[in-house]
mmCIF file of C-alpha atoms and ligand atoms in Angstrom:
data_model
loop_
_atom_site.group_PDB
_atom_site.id
_atom_site.type_symbol
_atom_site.label_atom_id
_atom_site.label_comp_id
_atom_site.label_asym_id
_atom_site.label_seq_id
_atom_site.Cartn_x
_atom_site.Cartn_y
_atom_site.Cartn_z
ATOM 1 C CA MET A 1475 91.284 78.521 3.879
ATOM 2 C CA ALA A 1476 88.983 76.685 6.245
ATOM 3 C CA ILE A 1477 86.228 78.763 7.761
ATOM 4 C CA LYS A 1478 86.471 78.813 11.528
ATOM 5 C CA PHE A 1479 82.976 78.740 12.896
ATOM 6 C CA GLY A 1480 84.185 79.219 16.447
ATOM 7 C CA ARG A 1481 85.427 82.757 15.983
ATOM 8 C CA PRO A 1482 82.361 84.957 16.173
ATOM 9 C CA LEU A 1483 81.398 83.481 19.491
ATOM 10 C CA GLU A 1484 84.850 84.070 20.909
ATOM 11 C CA ARG A 1485 84.699 87.625 19.696
ATOM 12 C CA ASN A 1486 81.264 88.101 21.170
ATOM 13 C CA ARG A 1487 82.447 87.365 24.699
ATOM 14 C CA LEU A 1488 80.587 89.560 27.137
ATOM 15 C CA ARG A 1489 82.565 92.188 28.927
ATOM 16 C CA PRO A 1490 81.267 93.055 32.387
ATOM 17 C CA VAL A 1491 78.984 96.046 32.237
ATOM 18 C CA GLU A 1492 79.982 98.789 34.670
ATOM 19 C CA ALA A 1493 77.500 99.413 37.424
ATOM 20 C CA GLU A 1494 77.555 103.150 36.680
ATOM 21 C CA ALA A 1495 77.431 102.714 32.895
ATOM 22 C CA PRO A 1496 75.359 105.487 31.268
ATOM 23 C CA CYS A 1497 73.226 102.997 29.400
ATOM 24 C CA SER A 1498 72.408 99.384 30.178
ATOM 25 C CA ARG A 1499 73.275 98.005 26.685
ATOM 26 C CA LEU A 1500 75.266 94.804 26.697
ATOM 27 C CA ASP A 1501 78.541 95.212 24.881
ATOM 28 C CA LEU A 1502 77.716 92.725 22.103
ATOM 29 C CA ALA A 1503 79.375 93.008 18.709
ATOM 30 C CA ILE A 1504 77.311 90.274 17.129
ATOM 31 C CA ARG A 1505 73.558 90.392 17.299
ATOM 32 C CA PRO A 1506 71.752 87.690 15.265
ATOM 33 C CA ARG A 1507 68.496 89.569 15.777
ATOM 34 C CA ARG A 1508 69.621 92.333 13.370
ATOM 35 C CA ASN A 1509 68.832 90.107 10.377
ATOM 36 C CA ARG A 1510 65.409 89.321 11.780
ATOM 37 C CA ARG A 1511 64.245 92.826 12.526
ATOM 38 C CA ALA A 1512 62.207 93.427 9.340
ATOM 39 C CA ASP A 1513 60.289 91.356 6.887
ATOM 40 C CA TRP A 1514 62.516 92.416 3.969
ATOM 41 C CA SER A 1515 65.678 91.302 5.719
ATOM 42 C CA ARG A 1516 64.149 88.065 6.952
ATOM 43 C CA ARG A 1517 63.226 87.301 3.347
ATOM 44 C CA MET A 1518 66.674 88.269 2.182
ATOM 45 C CA VAL A 1519 68.504 85.821 4.458
ATOM 46 C CA ARG A 1520 65.948 83.015 4.146
ATOM 47 C CA GLU A 1521 67.659 79.712 3.296
ATOM 48 C CA ASN A 1522 64.715 77.672 2.027
ATOM 49 C CA VAL A 1523 61.642 78.529 0.004
ATOM 50 C CA ILE A 1524 58.488 76.673 -0.944
ATOM 51 C CA THR A 1525 57.257 76.890 -4.521
ATOM 52 C CA THR A 1526 54.371 75.199 -6.283
ATOM 53 C CA ALA A 1527 56.934 72.988 -8.027
ATOM 54 C CA ASP A 1528 57.520 71.275 -4.678
ATOM 55 C CA LEU A 1529 53.998 69.882 -4.519
ATOM 56 C CA ILE A 1530 52.466 66.543 -5.446
ATOM 57 C CA TRP A 1531 48.731 66.435 -4.764
ATOM 58 C CA PRO A 1532 47.183 63.083 -3.733
ATOM 59 C CA LEU A 1533 43.598 62.617 -4.973
ATOM 60 C CA PHE A 1534 41.089 59.952 -3.949
ATOM 61 C CA LEU A 1535 38.819 58.513 -6.629
ATOM 62 C CA VAL A 1536 35.372 56.963 -6.435
ATOM 63 C CA ASP A 1537 32.906 55.505 -8.963
ATOM 64 C CA GLY A 1538 30.072 57.596 -10.387
ATOM 65 C CA THR A 1539 29.700 61.049 -11.882
ATOM 66 C CA LYS A 1540 29.515 64.401 -10.147
ATOM 67 C CA VAL A 1541 30.458 62.762 -6.856
ATOM 68 C CA ARG A 1542 32.427 64.602 -4.188
ATOM 69 C CA ALA A 1543 32.242 62.554 -1.007
ATOM 70 C CA GLY A 1544 33.810 63.768 2.232
ATOM 71 C CA ILE A 1545 36.098 61.668 4.405
ATOM 72 C CA ASP A 1546 35.401 62.092 8.129
ATOM 73 C CA SER A 1547 38.995 61.767 9.271
ATOM 74 C CA MET A 1548 40.326 64.155 6.571
ATOM 75 C CA PRO A 1549 38.450 67.472 6.671
ATOM 76 C CA TYR A 1550 38.222 69.194 3.253
ATOM 77 C CA VAL A 1551 39.574 66.124 1.432
ATOM 78 C CA GLU A 1552 37.040 64.377 -0.802
ATOM 79 C CA ARG A 1553 36.760 61.265 -2.897
ATOM 80 C CA LEU A 1554 36.128 62.436 -6.449
ATOM 81 C CA SER A 1555 34.452 60.732 -9.372
ATOM 82 C CA VAL A 1556 36.524 60.771 -12.568
ATOM 83 C CA ASP A 1557 34.795 63.848 -14.022
ATOM 84 C CA GLU A 1558 35.423 65.752 -10.782
ATOM 85 C CA ALA A 1559 39.019 64.524 -10.732
ATOM 86 C CA VAL A 1560 39.468 66.095 -14.168
ATOM 87 C CA ARG A 1561 38.206 69.420 -12.756
ATOM 88 C CA ALA A 1562 40.645 69.036 -9.868
ATOM 89 C CA ALA A 1563 43.478 68.358 -12.320
ATOM 90 C CA GLU A 1564 42.590 71.526 -14.224
ATOM 91 C CA ARG A 1565 42.716 73.501 -10.998
ATOM 92 C CA ALA A 1566 46.067 71.951 -10.095
ATOM 93 C CA ALA A 1567 47.464 72.802 -13.524
ATOM 94 C CA GLU A 1568 46.268 76.415 -13.198
ATOM 95 C CA LEU A 1569 48.091 76.577 -9.887
ATOM 96 C CA THR A 1570 51.234 75.091 -11.545
ATOM 97 C CA ILE A 1571 51.224 72.024 -9.322
ATOM 98 C CA PRO A 1572 53.363 69.623 -11.373
ATOM 99 C CA CYS A 1573 51.935 66.255 -10.424
ATOM 100 C CA LEU A 1574 48.924 64.374 -9.038
ATOM 101 C CA ALA A 1575 48.937 61.058 -7.156
ATOM 102 C CA LEU A 1576 45.800 58.963 -7.725
ATOM 103 C CA PHE A 1577 44.281 56.576 -5.168
ATOM 104 C CA PRO A 1578 41.077 54.619 -5.781
ATOM 105 C CA TYR A 1579 38.266 53.756 -3.413
ATOM 106 C CA THR A 1580 37.330 50.398 -4.893
ATOM 107 C CA SER A 1581 33.784 49.238 -4.294
ATOM 108 C CA PRO A 1582 33.763 46.228 -1.925
ATOM 109 C CA ALA A 1583 32.199 44.048 -4.616
ATOM 110 C CA ARG A 1584 35.341 44.456 -6.722
ATOM 111 C CA ARG A 1585 37.759 43.419 -3.983
ATOM 112 C CA ASP A 1586 39.011 39.869 -3.770
ATOM 113 C CA ASP A 1587 41.794 37.820 -2.198
ATOM 114 C CA ALA A 1588 44.167 38.376 -5.102
ATOM 115 C CA GLY A 1589 43.375 42.052 -5.731
ATOM 116 C CA SER A 1590 42.528 41.198 -9.330
ATOM 117 C CA GLU A 1591 40.834 44.545 -9.970
ATOM 118 C CA ALA A 1592 44.362 46.017 -9.941
ATOM 119 C CA LEU A 1593 44.905 44.335 -13.308
ATOM 120 C CA ASN A 1594 41.680 45.524 -14.898
ATOM 121 C CA PRO A 1595 42.680 48.013 -17.631
ATOM 122 C CA ASP A 1596 39.338 49.708 -17.099
ATOM 123 C CA ASN A 1597 39.593 50.083 -13.323
ATOM 124 C CA LEU A 1598 38.947 53.407 -11.631
ATOM 125 C CA VAL A 1599 42.563 54.548 -11.612
ATOM 126 C CA CYS A 1600 43.060 53.734 -15.304
ATOM 127 C CA ARG A 1601 39.867 55.539 -16.280
ATOM 128 C CA ALA A 1602 40.974 58.579 -14.297
ATOM 129 C CA ILE A 1603 44.456 58.561 -15.856
ATOM 130 C CA ARG A 1604 42.995 58.483 -19.361
ATOM 131 C CA ALA A 1605 40.428 61.205 -18.644
ATOM 132 C CA ILE A 1606 42.971 63.511 -17.004
ATOM 133 C CA LYS A 1607 45.624 62.937 -19.676
ATOM 134 C CA LYS A 1608 43.062 63.763 -22.357
ATOM 135 C CA GLU A 1609 41.901 67.032 -20.799
ATOM 136 C CA VAL A 1610 44.990 68.151 -18.897
ATOM 137 C CA PRO A 1611 47.892 66.606 -20.814
ATOM 138 C CA ASP A 1612 50.627 68.652 -19.168
ATOM 139 C CA ILE A 1613 50.171 67.550 -15.593
ATOM 140 C CA GLY A 1614 52.193 64.599 -14.318
ATOM 141 C CA ILE A 1615 50.375 61.555 -12.977
ATOM 142 C CA LEU A 1616 51.791 59.271 -10.316
ATOM 143 C CA CYS A 1617 50.100 56.001 -9.357
ATOM 144 C CA ASP A 1618 50.720 53.592 -6.525
ATOM 145 C CA VAL A 1619 51.644 50.057 -7.264
ATOM 146 C CA ALA A 1620 50.329 47.941 -4.383
ATOM 147 C CA LEU A 1621 47.303 45.729 -3.983
ATOM 148 C CA ASP A 1622 45.730 47.176 -0.830
ATOM 149 C CA PRO A 1623 42.893 49.163 -2.462
ATOM 150 C CA TYR A 1624 41.869 45.969 -4.263
ATOM 151 C CA THR A 1625 42.291 43.113 -1.774
ATOM 152 C CA SER A 1626 39.509 41.874 0.482
ATOM 153 C CA HIS A 1627 42.052 41.539 3.331
ATOM 154 C CA GLY A 1628 43.492 45.052 2.871
ATOM 155 C CA HIS A 1629 47.120 43.957 2.426
ATOM 156 C CA ASP A 1630 49.498 45.241 -0.245
ATOM 157 C CA GLY A 1631 50.366 41.717 -1.337
ATOM 158 C CA LEU A 1632 49.011 38.196 -1.599
ATOM 159 C CA LEU A 1633 48.135 36.625 1.729
ATOM 160 C CA ARG A 1634 48.485 32.877 2.269
ATOM 161 C CA ASP A 1635 48.176 31.237 5.702
ATOM 162 C CA GLY A 1636 48.812 34.557 7.405
ATOM 163 C CA VAL A 1637 51.974 35.244 5.373
ATOM 164 C CA ILE A 1638 52.413 37.931 2.709
ATOM 165 C CA LEU A 1639 54.019 36.213 -0.272
ATOM 166 C CA ASN A 1640 56.865 38.232 -1.755
ATOM 167 C CA ASP A 1641 57.807 36.892 -5.169
ATOM 168 C CA GLU A 1642 54.279 35.939 -6.202
ATOM 169 C CA THR A 1643 53.165 39.451 -5.267
ATOM 170 C CA VAL A 1644 55.960 41.044 -7.297
ATOM 171 C CA GLU A 1645 54.761 39.253 -10.427
ATOM 172 C CA ILE A 1646 51.324 40.807 -10.004
ATOM 173 C CA LEU A 1647 52.762 44.229 -9.211
ATOM 174 C CA VAL A 1648 54.684 44.198 -12.489
ATOM 175 C CA ARG A 1649 51.429 43.539 -14.321
ATOM 176 C CA GLN A 1650 49.689 46.280 -12.335
ATOM 177 C CA ALA A 1651 52.451 48.721 -13.304
ATOM 178 C CA LEU A 1652 52.033 47.793 -16.965
ATOM 179 C CA VAL A 1653 48.272 48.345 -16.817
ATOM 180 C CA GLU A 1654 48.848 51.805 -15.320
ATOM 181 C CA ALA A 1655 51.592 52.670 -17.820
ATOM 182 C CA GLU A 1656 49.348 51.553 -20.672
ATOM 183 C CA ALA A 1657 46.664 53.958 -19.417
ATOM 184 C CA GLY A 1658 49.174 56.827 -19.503
ATOM 185 C CA CYS A 1659 50.662 56.996 -16.015
ATOM 186 C CA ASP A 1660 53.944 58.949 -15.932
ATOM 187 C CA ILE A 1661 55.379 57.819 -12.619
ATOM 188 C CA ILE A 1662 54.939 54.355 -11.152
ATOM 189 C CA ALA A 1663 55.212 54.467 -7.375
ATOM 190 C CA PRO A 1664 55.602 51.046 -5.766
ATOM 191 C CA SER A 1665 54.314 51.457 -2.211
ATOM 192 C CA ASP A 1666 54.156 47.789 -1.288
ATOM 193 C CA MET A 1667 57.651 47.261 0.199
ATOM 194 C CA MET A 1668 58.098 43.798 -1.327
ATOM 195 C CA ASP A 1669 61.743 42.859 -1.929
ATOM 196 C CA GLY A 1670 62.938 43.249 -5.505
ATOM 197 C CA ARG A 1671 59.861 44.934 -6.886
ATOM 198 C CA VAL A 1672 61.571 48.025 -8.266
ATOM 199 C CA GLY A 1673 63.950 45.981 -10.421
ATOM 200 C CA ALA A 1674 61.175 43.707 -11.622
ATOM 201 C CA ILE A 1675 58.927 46.650 -12.496
ATOM 202 C CA ARG A 1676 61.767 48.461 -14.303
ATOM 203 C CA ALA A 1677 62.465 45.349 -16.382
ATOM 204 C CA GLY A 1678 58.770 44.874 -17.067
ATOM 205 C CA LEU A 1679 58.276 48.482 -18.176
ATOM 206 C CA ASP A 1680 61.369 48.454 -20.380
ATOM 207 C CA GLY A 1681 60.401 45.126 -21.910
ATOM 208 C CA ALA A 1682 56.972 46.479 -22.843
ATOM 209 C CA GLY A 1683 58.291 49.657 -24.439
ATOM 210 C CA PHE A 1684 57.643 51.940 -21.450
ATOM 211 C CA GLY A 1685 61.243 52.988 -21.041
ATOM 212 C CA ASP A 1686 60.196 56.598 -20.442
ATOM 213 C CA VAL A 1687 57.892 55.816 -17.553
ATOM 214 C CA SER A 1688 59.591 56.788 -14.274
ATOM 215 C CA ILE A 1689 59.675 55.026 -10.950
ATOM 216 C CA MET A 1690 59.356 56.841 -7.647
ATOM 217 C CA ALA A 1691 59.984 54.183 -5.038
ATOM 218 C CA TYR A 1692 58.373 54.353 -1.651
ATOM 219 C CA ALA A 1693 61.855 53.334 -0.572
ATOM 220 C CA ALA A 1694 61.793 53.905 3.167
ATOM 221 C CA LYS A 1695 58.214 53.283 4.143
ATOM 222 C CA TYR A 1696 57.474 52.609 7.777
ATOM 223 C CA ALA A 1697 54.726 50.542 9.401
ATOM 224 C CA SER A 1698 53.018 53.630 10.763
ATOM 225 C CA ALA A 1699 49.892 54.501 12.703
ATOM 226 C CA PHE A 1700 49.747 57.728 10.699
ATOM 227 C CA TYR A 1701 48.183 56.027 7.654
ATOM 228 C CA GLY A 1702 44.837 55.575 9.430
ATOM 229 C CA PRO A 1703 42.792 58.264 7.638
ATOM 230 C CA PHE A 1704 44.148 57.172 4.217
ATOM 231 C CA ARG A 1705 42.872 53.683 4.892
ATOM 232 C CA ASP A 1706 39.475 55.205 5.683
ATOM 233 C CA ALA A 1707 39.624 57.065 2.380
ATOM 234 C CA VAL A 1708 40.418 54.015 0.252
ATOM 235 C CA GLY A 1709 38.177 51.795 2.375
ATOM 236 C CA SER A 1710 40.839 49.408 3.640
ATOM 237 C CA SER A 1711 40.801 50.266 7.354
ATOM 238 C CA THR A 1712 37.820 48.076 8.107
ATOM 239 C CA THR A 1713 39.021 45.224 5.918
ATOM 240 C CA LEU A 1714 42.682 45.127 6.970
ATOM 241 C CA ILE A 1715 43.506 41.897 8.747
ATOM 242 C CA GLY A 1716 46.380 42.336 11.207
ATOM 243 C CA ASP A 1717 49.099 44.854 10.370
ATOM 244 C CA LYS A 1718 51.815 45.467 7.779
ATOM 245 C CA ARG A 1719 54.878 44.950 9.950
ATOM 246 C CA THR A 1720 56.245 42.013 7.960
ATOM 247 C CA TYR A 1721 56.834 44.267 4.969
ATOM 248 C CA GLN A 1722 56.781 47.908 6.048
ATOM 249 C CA MET A 1723 59.724 49.079 8.161
ATOM 250 C CA ASP A 1724 60.104 49.128 11.924
ATOM 251 C CA PRO A 1725 59.872 52.764 13.161
ATOM 252 C CA ALA A 1726 62.873 52.048 15.385
ATOM 253 C CA ASN A 1727 65.291 51.742 12.461
ATOM 254 C CA THR A 1728 67.472 54.228 10.596
ATOM 255 C CA ASP A 1729 70.341 52.272 8.996
ATOM 256 C CA GLU A 1730 67.809 49.908 7.477
ATOM 257 C CA ALA A 1731 66.275 52.855 5.616
ATOM 258 C CA LEU A 1732 69.613 53.512 3.939
ATOM 259 C CA ARG A 1733 69.866 49.881 2.837
ATOM 260 C CA GLU A 1734 66.313 49.940 1.465
ATOM 261 C CA VAL A 1735 66.966 53.160 -0.443
ATOM 262 C CA GLU A 1736 70.283 51.877 -1.793
ATOM 263 C CA LEU A 1737 68.579 48.750 -3.135
ATOM 264 C CA ASP A 1738 65.807 50.700 -4.840
ATOM 265 C CA ILE A 1739 68.323 53.009 -6.501
ATOM 266 C CA ALA A 1740 70.384 50.024 -7.652
ATOM 267 C CA GLU A 1741 67.239 48.423 -9.050
ATOM 268 C CA GLY A 1742 66.444 51.502 -11.109
ATOM 269 C CA ALA A 1743 64.379 53.973 -9.075
ATOM 270 C CA ASP A 1744 64.500 57.478 -10.586
ATOM 271 C CA MET A 1745 63.219 59.137 -7.429
ATOM 272 C CA ILE A 1746 62.846 57.985 -3.882
ATOM 273 C CA MET A 1747 60.409 58.708 -1.109
ATOM 274 C CA VAL A 1748 60.470 58.660 2.673
ATOM 275 C CA LYS A 1749 57.166 58.062 4.412
ATOM 276 C CA PRO A 1750 55.636 59.231 6.754
ATOM 277 C CA GLY A 1751 57.000 62.772 6.733
ATOM 278 C CA MET A 1752 57.376 64.878 9.853
ATOM 279 C CA PRO A 1753 58.056 62.088 12.352
ATOM 280 C CA TYR A 1754 60.797 60.834 9.984
ATOM 281 C CA LEU A 1755 62.703 64.017 9.091
ATOM 282 C CA ASP A 1756 65.891 62.427 10.398
ATOM 283 C CA ILE A 1757 65.532 59.668 7.816
ATOM 284 C CA LEU A 1758 64.799 62.173 5.065
ATOM 285 C CA GLN A 1759 67.886 64.194 5.878
ATOM 286 C CA ARG A 1760 70.159 61.162 6.071
ATOM 287 C CA VAL A 1761 68.803 59.699 2.835
ATOM 288 C CA LYS A 1762 69.220 62.975 0.942
ATOM 289 C CA GLU A 1763 72.742 63.507 2.243
ATOM 290 C CA THR A 1764 73.813 59.950 1.536
ATOM 291 C CA PHE A 1765 72.411 59.416 -1.950
ATOM 292 C CA ALA A 1766 71.834 62.910 -3.397
ATOM 293 C CA MET A 1767 68.863 61.560 -5.337
ATOM 294 C CA PRO A 1768 65.604 63.378 -6.090
ATOM 295 C CA THR A 1769 64.030 62.732 -2.697
ATOM 296 C CA PHE A 1770 60.407 63.193 -1.710
ATOM 297 C CA ALA A 1771 58.563 63.152 1.587
ATOM 298 C CA TYR A 1772 54.973 62.014 2.003
ATOM 299 C CA GLN A 1773 53.140 64.153 4.547
ATOM 300 C CA VAL A 1774 50.676 61.386 5.204
ATOM 301 C CA SER A 1775 47.004 61.413 6.047
ATOM 302 C CA GLY A 1776 47.516 61.198 9.813
ATOM 303 C CA GLU A 1777 49.813 64.206 9.771
ATOM 304 C CA TYR A 1778 47.191 66.131 7.810
ATOM 305 C CA ALA A 1779 44.454 64.968 10.185
ATOM 306 C CA MET A 1780 46.411 66.050 13.262
ATOM 307 C CA ILE A 1781 46.937 69.573 11.971
ATOM 308 C CA MET A 1782 43.340 69.869 10.781
ATOM 309 C CA ALA A 1783 41.901 68.504 14.022
ATOM 310 C CA ALA A 1784 43.925 70.904 16.151
ATOM 311 C CA ALA A 1785 43.059 73.801 13.826
ATOM 312 C CA GLY A 1786 39.384 72.817 13.888
ATOM 313 C CA ASN A 1787 39.441 73.021 17.660
ATOM 314 C CA GLY A 1788 41.123 76.391 17.588
ATOM 315 C CA TRP A 1789 44.221 74.906 19.239
ATOM 316 C CA LEU A 1790 46.626 76.101 16.599
ATOM 317 C CA ASP A 1791 46.634 78.216 13.461
ATOM 318 C CA GLY A 1792 46.124 75.647 10.709
ATOM 319 C CA ASP A 1793 47.645 77.700 7.891
ATOM 320 C CA LYS A 1794 50.740 78.548 9.868
ATOM 321 C CA ALA A 1795 51.185 74.940 10.980
ATOM 322 C CA MET A 1796 50.768 73.818 7.369
ATOM 323 C CA THR A 1797 53.403 76.243 6.094
ATOM 324 C CA GLU A 1798 55.832 75.448 8.876
ATOM 325 C CA SER A 1799 55.465 71.722 8.290
ATOM 326 C CA LEU A 1800 56.198 72.167 4.574
ATOM 327 C CA MET A 1801 59.237 74.290 5.358
ATOM 328 C CA ALA A 1802 60.487 71.543 7.670
ATOM 329 C CA PHE A 1803 60.532 69.102 4.735
ATOM 330 C CA LYS A 1804 62.446 71.550 2.567
ATOM 331 C CA ARG A 1805 64.947 72.227 5.333
ATOM 332 C CA ALA A 1806 65.533 68.509 5.818
ATOM 333 C CA GLY A 1807 66.361 68.200 2.119
ATOM 334 C CA ALA A 1808 63.154 67.190 0.355
ATOM 335 C CA ASP A 1809 62.929 68.047 -3.334
ATOM 336 C CA GLY A 1810 59.170 67.802 -3.088
ATOM 337 C CA VAL A 1811 56.323 66.743 -0.834
ATOM 338 C CA LEU A 1812 53.200 64.685 -1.390
ATOM 339 C CA THR A 1813 50.676 66.613 0.655
ATOM 340 C CA TYR A 1814 46.918 66.940 1.006
ATOM 341 C CA PHE A 1815 47.577 70.655 1.565
ATOM 342 C CA ALA A 1816 48.935 71.054 -1.982
ATOM 343 C CA VAL A 1817 46.103 73.178 -3.365
ATOM 344 C CA ARG A 1818 45.790 75.305 -0.243
ATOM 345 C CA ILE A 1819 49.498 76.052 -0.293
ATOM 346 C CA ALA A 1820 49.525 76.746 -4.022
ATOM 347 C CA GLU A 1821 46.587 79.133 -3.641
ATOM 348 C CA LYS A 1822 48.385 81.010 -0.899
ATOM 349 C CA LEU A 1823 51.570 81.181 -2.962
ATOM 350 C CA LYS A 1824 49.614 82.545 -5.896
ATOM 351 C CA LYS A 1825 48.028 85.231 -3.719
ATOM 352 C CA GLY A 1826 51.456 86.511 -2.869
ATOM 353 C CA GLY A 1827 53.218 84.248 -0.464
ATOM 354 C CA LEU A 1828 52.881 82.051 2.544
HETATM 355 C C1 PBG B 2167 49.226 51.891 0.085
HETATM 356 C C2 PBG B 2167 49.494 53.249 0.597
HETATM 357 C C3 PBG B 2167 49.297 53.747 1.885
HETATM 358 C C4 PBG B 2167 49.587 55.105 1.833
HETATM 359 C C5 PBG B 2167 49.987 55.399 0.527
HETATM 360 N N1 PBG B 2167 49.939 54.239 -0.214
HETATM 361 C C6 PBG B 2167 48.768 53.088 3.111
HETATM 362 C C7 PBG B 2167 49.394 51.890 3.635
HETATM 363 O O1 PBG B 2167 50.498 51.488 3.256
HETATM 364 O O2 PBG B 2167 48.750 51.267 4.475
HETATM 365 C C8 PBG B 2167 49.446 56.062 2.970
HETATM 366 C C9 PBG B 2167 49.227 57.485 2.610
HETATM 367 C C10 PBG B 2167 48.663 58.338 3.682
HETATM 368 O O3 PBG B 2167 48.471 57.911 4.845
HETATM 369 O O4 PBG B 2167 48.357 59.496 3.384
HETATM 370 N N2 PBG B 2167 50.208 50.958 0.190
#
């Protein structure tokens, strides 16, 4: 029998309250506030929960040892040298965070037009993967595939005469993915938005015996102003020439996101991501409902910076805004969230709840 959602409201029709009525209670049979009256009952009817298993923690890497360098636009987020990244991985594992995402700050001297440092098996990301895998073998490691931390022009692909070359870039991205897989990366995350890269990377990984390495595609990735602080962190904001609108998506589009996601799934993505997060919850919900794939949201650097800036000014409660934002992703259908708040949330969960 079909459930008729209209009925309770019909039944709850107000009857006029007599002027001389002994008490002024409205004659309401149905009172949604009953379920909300105590903490225990709010918990009991809660539809979504956040657990540490929902978290992927993005880490920024920098050369050196014992380095923890702050990032002005991202309070409490630091670039870590490899040894410090290992400590961070240990902390994440203790907190049962399942996965880290690694992003390198490449020294300017190692950046060039072609992003060749991406293919160096001894680059910062590869060294960090090996060190973390050695000391903390049970934590998952996700790495971007894209050239922007390595190019002198700050783009994710090869730039020729003002144009980002697609197919030539894909060839390099496949090699970058292989270098990362060789170092021990568990999840390859193409964030470049070139056409056909997921299929090419899947074929490349399988051909080289990395059939167990997963792909999380940045499938619907928008050309967003909210990446600003990340570009500070990896040092590409000052170098970036122009913008990324010829490869990242137009924020005006929704249907296009479904086509992008469909292609990445057809090409072999194991998991898909929508990015940015909160301004794109509609996309997240539609993607999850349409494809029923493991679907992740990236609460990007600008979203983090906004909450932290407002909290720093005393304009909102940072912890509450953090929790509410995470709940919004879960409600919209995310299976997990890449978030710079990961450790803070996990610590709060461990202490007994959010
Ligand atoms: C690189 C990449 C970006 C982010 C993740 N991978 C920036 C960009 O595309 O310019 C953004 C993450 C964030 O803002 O937190 N392609």
